[in-house]
GROMACS .gro file of C-alpha atoms in nm:
model
  508
    1MET     CA    1  11.210   8.233   2.230
    2ALA     CA    2  11.417   7.928   2.329
    3LEU     CA    3  11.609   7.955   2.655
    4THR     CA    4  11.959   7.809   2.662
    5THR     CA    5  12.116   7.640   2.963
    6LEU     CA    6  12.303   7.962   3.041
    7ASP     CA    7  11.977   8.158   3.028
    8LEU     CA    8  11.814   7.923   3.276
    9VAL     CA    9  12.113   7.932   3.511
   10VAL     CA   10  12.114   8.314   3.512
   11PHE     CA   11  11.741   8.331   3.562
   12PHE     CA   12  11.718   8.086   3.852
   13LEU     CA   13  12.034   8.212   4.021
   14PHE     CA   14  11.918   8.573   4.017
   15THR     CA   15  11.564   8.485   4.128
   16PHE     CA   16  11.666   8.264   4.419
   17VAL     CA   17  11.935   8.505   4.541
   18VAL     CA   18  11.685   8.791   4.550
   19ILE     CA   19  11.421   8.586   4.732
   20GLY     CA   20  11.682   8.463   4.979
   21ILE     CA   21  11.803   8.815   5.059
   22ALA     CA   22  11.445   8.940   5.090
   23LEU     CA   23  11.352   8.671   5.341
   24TRP     CA   24  11.675   8.722   5.535
   25ALA     CA   25  11.604   9.095   5.563
   26SER     CA   26  11.271   9.027   5.734
   27ARG     CA   27  11.398   8.775   5.986
   28HIS     CA   28  11.368   9.006   6.292
   29GLU     CA   29  11.002   9.103   6.254
   30LYS     CA   30  10.819   9.100   6.587
   31ASP     CA   31  10.507   9.315   6.558
   32GLU     CA   32  10.275   9.493   6.316
   33GLU     CA   33  10.512   9.791   6.278
   34ASP     CA   34  10.791   9.555   6.172
   35TYR     CA   35  10.568   9.360   5.934
   36PHE     CA   36  10.371   9.645   5.772
   37LEU     CA   37  10.624   9.934   5.793
   38ALA     CA   38  10.960   9.753   5.824
   39GLY     CA   39  10.998   9.891   6.176
   40ARG     CA   40  11.007  10.247   6.036
   41LYS     CA   41  11.376  10.199   5.962
   42LEU     CA   42  11.390  10.235   5.582
   43THR     CA   43  11.672  10.449   5.442
   44TRP     CA   44  11.637  10.690   5.151
   45TRP     CA   45  11.806  10.476   4.886
   46LEU     CA   46  11.592  10.172   4.972
   47ILE     CA   47  11.281  10.387   4.956
   48GLY     CA   48  11.376  10.544   4.621
   49PHE     CA   49  11.450  10.218   4.441
   50SER     CA   50  11.151  10.046   4.601
   51LEU     CA   51  10.919  10.321   4.478
   52ILE     CA   52  11.045  10.268   4.123
   53ALA     CA   53  11.031   9.888   4.137
   54SER     CA   54  10.680   9.897   4.283
   55ASN     CA   55  10.563  10.141   4.019
   56ILE     CA   56  10.734  10.011   3.705
   57SER     CA   57  10.610   9.670   3.602
   58THR     CA   58  10.473   9.493   3.299
   59GLU     CA   59  10.183   9.736   3.276
   60HIS     CA   60  10.462   9.974   3.171
   61PHE     CA   61  10.664   9.731   2.959
   62VAL     CA   62  10.343   9.605   2.802
   63GLY     CA   63  10.089   9.887   2.842
   64MET     CA   64  10.299  10.203   2.825
   65ALA     CA   65  10.527  10.067   2.552
   66GLY     CA   66  10.210   9.971   2.365
   67ARG     CA   67  10.082  10.326   2.390
   68GLY     CA   68  10.423  10.445   2.271
   69TYR     CA   69  10.380  10.213   1.971
   70GLU     CA   70  10.044  10.374   1.886
   71LEU     CA   71  10.053  10.723   2.036
   72GLY     CA   72  10.423  10.803   2.066
   73LEU     CA   73  10.624  10.996   2.324
   74ALA     CA   74  10.322  11.191   2.448
   75ILE     CA   75  10.243  10.900   2.680
   76ALA     CA   76  10.569  10.989   2.862
   77SER     CA   77  10.377  11.269   3.033
   78TYR     CA   78  10.257  11.012   3.286
   79GLU     CA   79  10.621  10.967   3.387
   80TRP     CA   80  10.756  11.320   3.354
   81MET     CA   81  10.465  11.492   3.526
   82ALA     CA   82  10.485  11.222   3.794
   83ALA     CA   83  10.836  11.347   3.871
   84ILE     CA   84  10.697  11.692   3.956
   85THR     CA   85  10.415  11.529   4.154
   86LEU     CA   86  10.672  11.337   4.359
   87VAL     CA   87  10.839  11.665   4.456
   88ILE     CA   88  10.503  11.798   4.576
   89VAL     CA   89  10.441  11.479   4.775
   90ALA     CA   90  10.786  11.493   4.935
   91ILE     CA   91  10.763  11.855   5.046
   92PHE     CA   92  10.393  11.905   5.125
   93PHE     CA   93  10.226  11.566   5.188
   94LEU     CA   94  10.484  11.345   5.356
   95PRO     CA   95  10.564  11.575   5.655
   96LYS     CA   96  10.195  11.577   5.753
   97PHE     CA   97  10.161  11.200   5.725
   98LEU     CA   98  10.480  11.123   5.921
   99LYS     CA   99  10.383  11.381   6.182
  100ALA     CA  100  10.065  11.184   6.252
  101GLY     CA  101  10.251  10.850   6.269
  102ILE     CA  102   9.990  10.670   6.059
  103TYR     CA  103  10.015  10.312   5.929
  104THR     CA  104   9.784  10.371   5.634
  105ILE     CA  105   9.662  10.663   5.425
  106PRO     CA  106   9.292  10.592   5.509
  107GLU     CA  107   9.388  10.618   5.878
  108PHE     CA  108   9.461  10.988   5.824
  109LEU     CA  109   9.097  11.041   5.723
  110GLU     CA  110   8.977  10.913   6.061
  111TYR     CA  111   9.194  11.169   6.241
  112ARG     CA  112   9.082  11.448   6.008
  113TYR     CA  113   8.716  11.349   5.949
  114SER     CA  114   8.571  11.031   6.099
  115ARG     CA  115   8.602  10.654   6.115
  116ALA     CA  116   8.335  10.624   5.845
  117ALA     CA  117   8.549  10.830   5.606
  118ARG     CA  118   8.846  10.606   5.679
  119THR     CA  119   8.642  10.291   5.623
  120LEU     CA  120   8.498  10.415   5.294
  121MET     CA  121   8.841  10.497   5.152
  122ALA     CA  122   8.982  10.165   5.277
  123THR     CA  123   8.699   9.978   5.104
  124TYR     CA  124   8.759  10.168   4.781
  125MET     CA  125   9.131  10.092   4.795
  126MET     CA  126   9.077   9.721   4.858
  127ILE     CA  127   8.850   9.699   4.552
  128ILE     CA  128   9.084   9.899   4.329
  129TYR     CA  129   9.385   9.691   4.434
  130VAL     CA  130   9.215   9.367   4.332
  131VAL     CA  131   9.026   9.490   4.023
  132VAL     CA  132   9.299   9.718   3.887
  133ALA     CA  133   9.643   9.676   4.041
  134LEU     CA  134   9.670   9.301   4.100
  135ALA     CA  135   9.470   9.195   3.797
  136SER     CA  136   9.639   9.430   3.548
  137VAL     CA  137   9.993   9.342   3.660
  138LEU     CA  138   9.919   8.968   3.647
  139TYR     CA  139   9.751   9.001   3.308
  140SER     CA  140  10.022   9.219   3.151
  141GLY     CA  141  10.291   8.996   3.297
  142SER     CA  142  10.128   8.690   3.147
  143ILE     CA  143  10.101   8.864   2.808
  144ALA     CA  144  10.471   8.947   2.812
  145ILE     CA  145  10.579   8.600   2.919
  146GLN     CA  146  10.343   8.437   2.670
  147ALA     CA  147  10.473   8.649   2.381
  148ILE     CA  148  10.837   8.585   2.465
  149PHE     CA  149  10.841   8.230   2.596
  150GLY     CA  150  10.518   8.072   2.476
  151ILE     CA  151  10.389   7.990   2.826
  152ASP     CA  152  10.011   7.961   2.858
  153MET     CA  153   9.861   8.285   2.997
  154VAL     CA  154   9.667   8.127   3.282
  155THR     CA  155   9.968   7.920   3.386
  156ALA     CA  156  10.188   8.231   3.378
  157VAL     CA  157   9.939   8.421   3.594
  158TRP     CA  158   9.944   8.157   3.867
  159ILE     CA  159  10.322   8.109   3.858
  160VAL     CA  160  10.382   8.481   3.909
  161ALA     CA  161  10.108   8.514   4.171
  162ILE     CA  162  10.247   8.228   4.379
  163LEU     CA  163  10.606   8.352   4.350
  164ALA     CA  164  10.510   8.703   4.462
  165GLY     CA  165  10.290   8.570   4.738
  166ILE     CA  166  10.555   8.348   4.897
  167TYR     CA  167  10.775   8.614   5.045
  168SER     CA  168  10.504   8.880   5.067
  169ILE     CA  169  10.313   8.649   5.302
  170TYR     CA  170  10.621   8.558   5.502
  171GLY     CA  171  10.833   8.868   5.504
  172GLY     CA  172  10.616   9.181   5.500
  173LEU     CA  173  10.742   9.522   5.390
  174ALA     CA  174  11.108   9.458   5.473
  175SER     CA  175  11.127   9.165   5.232
  176VAL     CA  176  10.936   9.368   4.971
  177VAL     CA  177  11.172   9.668   4.969
  178TRP     CA  178  11.488   9.455   4.961
  179SER     CA  179  11.363   9.249   4.669
  180ASP     CA  180  11.255   9.574   4.504
  181LEU     CA  181  11.610   9.706   4.527
  182PHE     CA  182  11.752   9.422   4.318
  183TYR     CA  183  11.459   9.399   4.080
  184SER     CA  184  11.463   9.773   4.008
  185ILE     CA  185  11.834   9.765   3.924
  186ALA     CA  186  11.783   9.467   3.693
  187LEU     CA  187  11.480   9.638   3.545
  188LEU     CA  188  11.669   9.958   3.463
  189LEU     CA  189  11.971   9.775   3.326
  190GLY     CA  190  11.753   9.547   3.114
  191GLY     CA  191  11.561   9.845   2.976
  192VAL     CA  192  11.884  10.020   2.881
  193VAL     CA  193  12.007   9.707   2.700
  194VAL     CA  194  11.688   9.677   2.493
  195THR     CA  195  11.698  10.047   2.405
  196VAL     CA  196  12.063  10.030   2.297
  197LEU     CA  197  11.998   9.720   2.087
  198GLY     CA  198  11.696   9.892   1.933
  199PHE     CA  199  11.899  10.196   1.831
  200SER     CA  200  12.164   9.963   1.689
  201ALA     CA  201  11.903   9.777   1.479
  202ILE     CA  202  11.756  10.103   1.348
  203GLY     CA  203  12.093  10.261   1.276
  204GLY     CA  204  12.113  10.537   1.537
  205TRP     CA  205  11.926  10.846   1.644
  206GLU     CA  206  11.878  11.017   1.308
  207PRO     CA  207  11.710  10.721   1.133
  208PHE     CA  208  11.502  10.667   1.447
  209ALA     CA  209  11.385  11.029   1.454
  210GLU     CA  210  11.318  11.040   1.080
  211ALA     CA  211  11.109  10.722   1.088
  212SER     CA  212  10.915  10.818   1.402
  213ALA     CA  213  10.636  10.972   1.190
  214GLY     CA  214  10.566  11.246   1.444
  215ARG     CA  215  10.570  11.012   1.744
  216LEU     CA  216  10.841  11.213   1.927
  217HIS     CA  217  10.611  11.501   2.021
  218THR     CA  218  10.511  11.530   2.386
  219VAL     CA  219  10.262  11.815   2.348
  220LEU     CA  220   9.947  11.718   2.158
  221PRO     CA  221   9.649  11.939   2.057
  222TRP     CA  222   9.413  12.059   2.329
  223ASN     CA  223   9.131  11.843   2.192
  224HIS     CA  224   9.332  11.520   2.153
  225PRO     CA  225   9.112  11.226   2.262
  226GLU     CA  226   9.371  11.081   2.502
  227MET     CA  227   9.655  11.320   2.597
  228PRO     CA  228   9.545  11.681   2.534
  229TRP     CA  229   9.804  11.934   2.654
  230VAL     CA  230   9.545  12.113   2.866
  231ALA     CA  231   9.490  11.798   3.072
  232VAL     CA  232   9.862  11.726   3.095
  233PHE     CA  233   9.981  12.062   3.226
  234ILE     CA  234   9.687  12.222   3.405
  235GLY     CA  235   9.409  11.965   3.405
  236GLY     CA  236   9.308  11.608   3.467
  237LEU     CA  237   9.650  11.440   3.471
  238TRP     CA  238   9.714  11.593   3.813
  239ILE     CA  239   9.427  11.391   3.961
  240PRO     CA  240   9.566  11.039   3.898
  241ASN     CA  241   9.919  11.163   3.972
  242LEU     CA  242   9.834  11.310   4.312
  243PHE     CA  243   9.622  11.006   4.395
  244TYR     CA  244   9.880  10.750   4.287
  245TRP     CA  245  10.195  10.909   4.429
  246GLY     CA  246  10.060  11.084   4.736
  247LEU     CA  247   9.746  10.905   4.855
  248ASN     CA  248   9.795  10.547   4.742
  249GLN     CA  249   9.897  10.302   5.015
  250PHE     CA  250  10.064  10.084   4.753
  251ILE     CA  251  10.320  10.361   4.693
  252THR     CA  252  10.326  10.560   5.015
  253GLN     CA  253  10.375  10.263   5.246
  254ARG     CA  254  10.752  10.262   5.199
  255THR     CA  255  10.769  10.636   5.276
  256LEU     CA  256  10.558  10.585   5.590
  257GLY     CA  257  10.824  10.330   5.690
  258ALA     CA  258  11.108  10.585   5.657
  259LYS     CA  259  11.336  10.617   5.959
  260SER     CA  260  11.315  10.996   5.932
  261LEU     CA  261  11.146  11.270   5.733
  262ALA     CA  262  11.473  11.341   5.554
  263ASP     CA  263  11.508  10.977   5.446
  264GLY     CA  264  11.152  10.968   5.319
  265GLN     CA  265  11.190  11.293   5.125
  266LYS     CA  266  11.528  11.205   4.974
  267GLY     CA  267  11.394  10.864   4.872
  268ILE     CA  268  11.102  11.026   4.693
  269ILE     CA  269  11.332  11.275   4.517
  270LEU     CA  270  11.559  10.988   4.406
  271ALA     CA  271  11.253  10.817   4.256
  272ALA     CA  272  11.163  11.144   4.080
  273PHE     CA  273  11.505  11.160   3.912
  274ILE     CA  274  11.469  10.800   3.794
  275LYS     CA  275  11.118  10.868   3.660
  276LEU     CA  276  11.269  11.117   3.415
  277LEU     CA  277  11.465  10.831   3.257
  278ILE     CA  278  11.181  10.577   3.229
  279PRO     CA  279  11.037  10.694   2.892
  280PHE     CA  280  11.377  10.642   2.727
  281ILE     CA  281  11.380  10.272   2.821
  282ILE     CA  282  11.008  10.198   2.782
  283VAL     CA  283  10.836  10.442   2.544
  284PHE     CA  284  11.129  10.468   2.301
  285PRO     CA  285  11.136  10.087   2.252
  286GLY     CA  286  10.761  10.096   2.180
  287ILE     CA  287  10.825  10.350   1.905
  288MET     CA  288  11.117  10.140   1.779
  289ALA     CA  289  10.894   9.833   1.756
  290ALA     CA  290  10.658  10.028   1.528
  291GLN     CA  291  10.953  10.093   1.297
  292LEU     CA  292  11.122   9.752   1.310
  293TYR     CA  293  10.850   9.487   1.343
  294PRO     CA  294  10.503   9.627   1.261
  295ALA     CA  295  10.405   9.311   1.070
  296GLN     CA  296  10.467   9.096   1.380
  297ILE     CA  297  10.260   9.309   1.619
  298ALA     CA  298   9.887   9.247   1.594
  299ASN     CA  299   9.822   9.396   1.939
  300ALA     CA  300  10.006   9.712   2.050
  301ASP     CA  301  10.053   9.565   2.398
  302ALA     CA  302  10.287   9.306   2.242
  303ALA     CA  303  10.530   9.571   2.109
  304TYR     CA  304  10.792   9.546   2.385
  305PRO     CA  305  10.781   9.166   2.417
  306VAL     CA  306  10.827   9.129   2.039
  307LEU     CA  307  11.120   9.370   2.049
  308MET     CA  308  11.280   9.164   2.325
  309ARG     CA  309  11.218   8.841   2.137
  310GLU     CA  310  11.378   8.969   1.818
  311LEU     CA  311  11.671   9.168   1.956
  312LEU     CA  312  11.808   8.985   2.258
  313PRO     CA  313  12.110   8.763   2.194
  314THR     CA  314  12.163   8.425   2.355
  315GLY     CA  315  12.290   8.469   2.708
  316MET     CA  316  12.093   8.788   2.770
  317ARG     CA  317  11.755   8.618   2.766
  318GLY     CA  318  11.781   8.468   3.112
  319PHE     CA  319  11.873   8.803   3.264
  320MET     CA  320  11.593   8.983   3.080
  321PHE     CA  321  11.345   8.711   3.177
  322ALA     CA  322  11.452   8.756   3.540
  323ALA     CA  323  11.423   9.136   3.509
  324LEU     CA  324  11.079   9.110   3.348
  325LEU     CA  325  10.951   8.860   3.601
  326GLY     CA  326  11.109   9.071   3.875
  327ALA     CA  327  10.919   9.375   3.748
  328VAL     CA  328  10.594   9.183   3.784
  329VAL     CA  329  10.678   9.033   4.122
  330SER     CA  330  10.810   9.356   4.275
  331THR     CA  331  10.485   9.534   4.194
  332LEU     CA  332  10.268   9.243   4.303
  333ASP     CA  333  10.441   9.202   4.637
  334SER     CA  334  10.401   9.573   4.705
  335VAL     CA  335  10.030   9.568   4.618
  336LEU     CA  336   9.970   9.255   4.824
  337ASN     CA  337  10.150   9.392   5.128
  338SER     CA  338   9.974   9.728   5.107
  339ALA     CA  339   9.631   9.575   5.054
  340ALA     CA  340   9.688   9.344   5.351
  341THR     CA  341   9.795   9.644   5.560
  342ILE     CA  342   9.475   9.833   5.478
  343PHE     CA  343   9.257   9.529   5.547
  344THR     CA  344   9.427   9.455   5.877
  345MET     CA  345   9.471   9.808   6.016
  346ASP     CA  346   9.167   9.986   5.865
  347LEU     CA  347   8.902   9.715   5.860
  348TYR     CA  348   8.991   9.412   6.076
  349LYS     CA  349   9.137   9.586   6.382
  350PRO     CA  350   8.883   9.872   6.418
  351TYR     CA  351   8.572   9.661   6.357
  352LEU     CA  352   8.647   9.294   6.423
  353LYS     CA  353   8.913   9.285   6.695
  354PRO     CA  354   9.020   9.619   6.845
  355ALA     CA  355   9.221   9.439   7.116
  356ALA     CA  356   9.417   9.222   6.871
  357THR     CA  357   9.777   9.156   6.973
  358PRO     CA  358  10.068   9.241   6.740
  359LYS     CA  359  10.115   8.870   6.669
  360GLN     CA  360   9.748   8.833   6.573
  361LEU     CA  361   9.764   9.135   6.342
  362VAL     CA  362  10.066   8.992   6.158
  363LYS     CA  363   9.884   8.659   6.121
  364VAL     CA  364   9.575   8.830   5.980
  365GLY     CA  365   9.795   9.028   5.740
  366ARG     CA  366   9.948   8.708   5.607
  367ILE     CA  367   9.609   8.541   5.563
  368ALA     CA  368   9.474   8.850   5.385
  369THR     CA  369   9.776   8.850   5.152
  370PHE     CA  370   9.705   8.490   5.054
  371PHE     CA  371   9.337   8.546   4.971
  372LEU     CA  372   9.404   8.870   4.787
  373MET     CA  373   9.659   8.688   4.572
  374ILE     CA  374   9.399   8.423   4.482
  375ILE     CA  375   9.128   8.678   4.396
  376GLY     CA  376   9.366   8.886   4.184
  377ALA     CA  377   9.477   8.582   3.985
  378LEU     CA  378   9.115   8.480   3.921
  379TRP     CA  379   9.021   8.832   3.803
  380ALA     CA  380   9.329   8.887   3.582
  381PRO     CA  381   9.185   8.738   3.257
  382VAL     CA  382   8.896   8.991   3.271
  383VAL     CA  383   9.143   9.269   3.182
  384ALA     CA  384   9.177   9.117   2.836
  385GLY     CA  385   8.833   9.252   2.749
  386PHE     CA  386   8.950   9.614   2.764
  387GLU     CA  387   9.131   9.814   2.497
  388GLY     CA  388   9.489   9.838   2.624
  389VAL     CA  389   9.602   9.751   2.976
  390TYR     CA  390   9.744  10.097   3.049
  391THR     CA  391   9.421  10.271   2.948
  392TYR     CA  392   9.228  10.021   3.163
  393ILE     CA  393   9.436  10.110   3.469
  394GLN     CA  394   9.407  10.486   3.433
  395MET     CA  395   9.039  10.489   3.336
  396VAL     CA  396   8.907  10.254   3.605
  397GLN     CA  397   9.099  10.431   3.883
  398GLY     CA  398   8.914  10.747   3.778
  399PHE     CA  399   8.604  10.621   3.957
  400ILE     CA  400   8.765  10.684   4.297
  401SER     CA  401   9.073  10.905   4.247
  402PRO     CA  402   8.894  11.244   4.201
  403GLY     CA  403   8.693  11.191   4.520
  404ILE     CA  404   8.994  11.090   4.729
  405VAL     CA  405   9.212  11.373   4.598
  406THR     CA  406   8.938  11.628   4.662
  407VAL     CA  407   8.876  11.508   5.017
  408PHE     CA  408   9.245  11.512   5.109
  409LEU     CA  409   9.319  11.852   4.956
  410PHE     CA  410   9.023  12.018   5.129
  411GLY     CA  411   9.099  11.831   5.449
  412LEU     CA  412   9.457  11.959   5.453
  413LEU     CA  413   9.379  12.316   5.345
  414TRP     CA  414   9.039  12.392   5.506
  415PRO     CA  415   8.999  12.290   5.874
  416ARG     CA  416   8.622  12.357   5.873
  417VAL     CA  417   8.528  12.084   5.620
  418PRO     CA  418   8.304  11.834   5.809
  419ALA     CA  419   8.305  11.457   5.780
  420GLY     CA  420   7.970  11.448   5.601
  421ALA     CA  421   8.104  11.659   5.316
  422ALA     CA  422   8.405  11.429   5.275
  423ILE     CA  423   8.201  11.109   5.276
  424GLY     CA  424   7.946  11.259   5.039
  425ALA     CA  425   8.217  11.367   4.796
  426MET     CA  426   8.375  11.020   4.787
  427LEU     CA  427   8.036  10.861   4.723
  428LEU     CA  428   7.932  11.120   4.464
  429GLY     CA  429   8.254  11.082   4.263
  430ILE     CA  430   8.158  10.740   4.125
  431PRO     CA  431   7.825  10.835   3.958
  432VAL     CA  432   7.959  11.170   3.834
  433TYR     CA  433   8.263  11.015   3.667
  434GLY     CA  434   8.057  10.724   3.533
  435ALA     CA  435   7.800  10.962   3.385
  436LEU     CA  436   8.074  11.160   3.210
  437LEU     CA  437   8.223  10.841   3.061
  438TRP     CA  438   7.878  10.740   2.940
  439THR     CA  439   7.757  11.073   2.799
  440LEU     CA  440   8.092  11.206   2.664
  441PRO     CA  441   8.273  10.896   2.534
  442ASP     CA  442   8.476  11.093   2.278
  443VAL     CA  443   8.620  11.331   2.538
  444ALA     CA  444   8.953  11.239   2.702
  445PHE     CA  445   8.893  11.063   3.033
  446LEU     CA  446   9.149  11.298   3.191
  447HIS     CA  447   8.897  11.577   3.126
  448HIS     CA  448   8.633  11.361   3.293
  449MET     CA  449   8.853  11.339   3.601
  450MET     CA  450   8.902  11.715   3.621
  451ILE     CA  451   8.531  11.788   3.570
  452THR     CA  452   8.453  11.536   3.845
  453PHE     CA  453   8.705  11.708   4.073
  454PHE     CA  454   8.541  12.048   4.021
  455VAL     CA  455   8.192  11.907   4.082
  456LEU     CA  456   8.308  11.746   4.408
  457ALA     CA  457   8.495  12.060   4.512
  458LEU     CA  458   8.177  12.264   4.465
  459PHE     CA  459   7.985  12.003   4.664
  460ILE     CA  460   8.228  12.030   4.956
  461VAL     CA  461   8.232  12.411   4.948
  462VAL     CA  462   7.852  12.435   4.958
  463TRP     CA  463   7.821  12.175   5.236
  464THR     CA  464   8.091  12.343   5.444
  465LYS     CA  465   7.939  12.689   5.402
  466VAL     CA  466   7.602  12.557   5.517
  467ALA     CA  467   7.725  12.332   5.800
  468PRO     CA  468   8.093  12.396   5.883
  469LEU     CA  469   8.285  12.198   6.140
  470GLU     CA  470   8.259  12.403   6.458
  471THR     CA  471   8.586  12.290   6.612
  472PRO     CA  472   8.869  12.166   6.385
  473LYS     CA  473   8.998  11.824   6.481
  474VAL     CA  474   9.339  11.802   6.647
  475LEU     CA  475   9.561  11.561   6.456
  476PRO     CA  476   9.797  11.334   6.650
  477ILE     CA  477  10.168  11.412   6.661
  478ARG     CA  478  10.441  11.152   6.694
  479ALA     CA  479  10.679  11.227   6.977
  480ASP     CA  480  10.981  11.206   6.745
  481ALA     CA  481  10.820  11.389   6.452
  482VAL     CA  482  11.050  11.624   6.258
  483LEU     CA  483  10.861  11.867   6.037
  484GLU     CA  484  11.139  12.077   5.884
  485THR     CA  485  11.221  12.014   5.519
  486SER     CA  486  11.594  12.062   5.462
  487PRO     CA  487  11.717  12.317   5.205
  488ARG     CA  488  11.897  12.034   5.025
  489VAL     CA  489  11.569  11.849   4.964
  490LYS     CA  490  11.414  12.168   4.826
  491LEU     CA  491  11.717  12.217   4.598
  492TYR     CA  492  11.697  11.863   4.462
  493GLY     CA  493  11.324  11.904   4.407
  494SER     CA  494  11.383  12.225   4.213
  495ILE     CA  495  11.635  12.047   3.990
  496VAL     CA  496  11.377  11.776   3.913
  497VAL     CA  497  11.120  12.038   3.809
  498ILE     CA  498  11.373  12.222   3.587
  499LEU     CA  499  11.484  11.899   3.417
  500THR     CA  500  11.123  11.798   3.353
  501LEU     CA  501  11.042  12.128   3.187
  502ALA     CA  502  11.363  12.102   2.982
  503LEU     CA  503  11.255  11.760   2.848
  504TYR     CA  504  10.924  11.908   2.734
  505VAL     CA  505  11.107  12.188   2.555
  506ILE     CA  506  11.341  11.939   2.382
  507PHE     CA  507  11.059  11.708   2.268
  508TRP     CA  508  10.792  11.971   2.213
   0.00000   0.00000   0.00000
């Protein structure tokens, strides 16, 4: 795809304006709370758009659209069920986390269990951020840019990594959320444009539906190898959803930086509404690519990039390139900032320098961001060896997500669960899940996650019955903590749930 002068002007203008605003927004940072949590001053609309921009990246445009190309609309369950999960996080999880005034999600485990539990989760998260989050986003971004613009994959990886690292290192969370605001808007607008152009090329809804060859069904048989309805509605899909949206520093960091509980909850609900729209601008184009350009798509992950290459007119390419690159960068900067926060607050400060000053903590966070960026870029090409980037992300996270979800749920609901049971469950989750993948390769990995969850739940129950915690730990309470969820938030959450169910009925 050749870029015209106008394309280049649009691309560079948009990119530099966003970076400039992001750096300007972080100019008043003084301590670790400013750098890692934006001074706990984030408003609901910044949180909502930042959640979307951090979540939606080229692993969606490349990976999810690729699954739409092969599997169809059923892959949209990751988005639509995530909307319901976000409502649960807003109403049940967030008040408890803000009440404690934590910087990181692993920090909560120290208050509830022990420092060892916190350290174990922090270590898991650091590994998963490098091996899964950073590497997959860099790889999928390079695939998209290579397919559209012919740039060498390794070169594309390093260009994106350096661009994301510049203002993540300098600006912290404030710069991240402000850049996310602009990138998410460009991302949504760009996705709408591609979808509209795709419908125009096909001839409208009726030809699209007729040629979909059954790809517009969201509910697949119970024994489907990837998205069985049992796993979607009452099974394993809840494990990665609860982990990703409620217990993942990469996502929850902007809600921990909310200026109030109401702002955090309304921001999450806003993100939930937007999640309902995502399949229409990502999965639908993947299905369209299967109808329009099957001969040009040797790898399903190239479906969306090929659609962009073939449909976009001159003048729109610069904007779409900026939106695509922005999608990559907005996710990378969020992962880098969150990983640096966990390293600094959960590993460096407790073990290496408990008396570190705020200035020293910010410095360490910036150094950690730099090295994490380098490691992620070096690991990115490894993702190419797996079958589909989106499957890689979901499957690999399964090694730790059942254990973390189990430990948090029991920790929140059963005060007598001891630290040993929690640590044991997180350690046991890896071999149990790995054994299921090895011995039952033809069974959906979402079933593996749910089986792992039940095994770990049984482990915790038995341990707690034998050796319960004698005195439940008292969790800290912020002086300004507000625990009441407003009726309006509950109403908006109910609307999200109703709309989600309606979409399943429409596309049954």
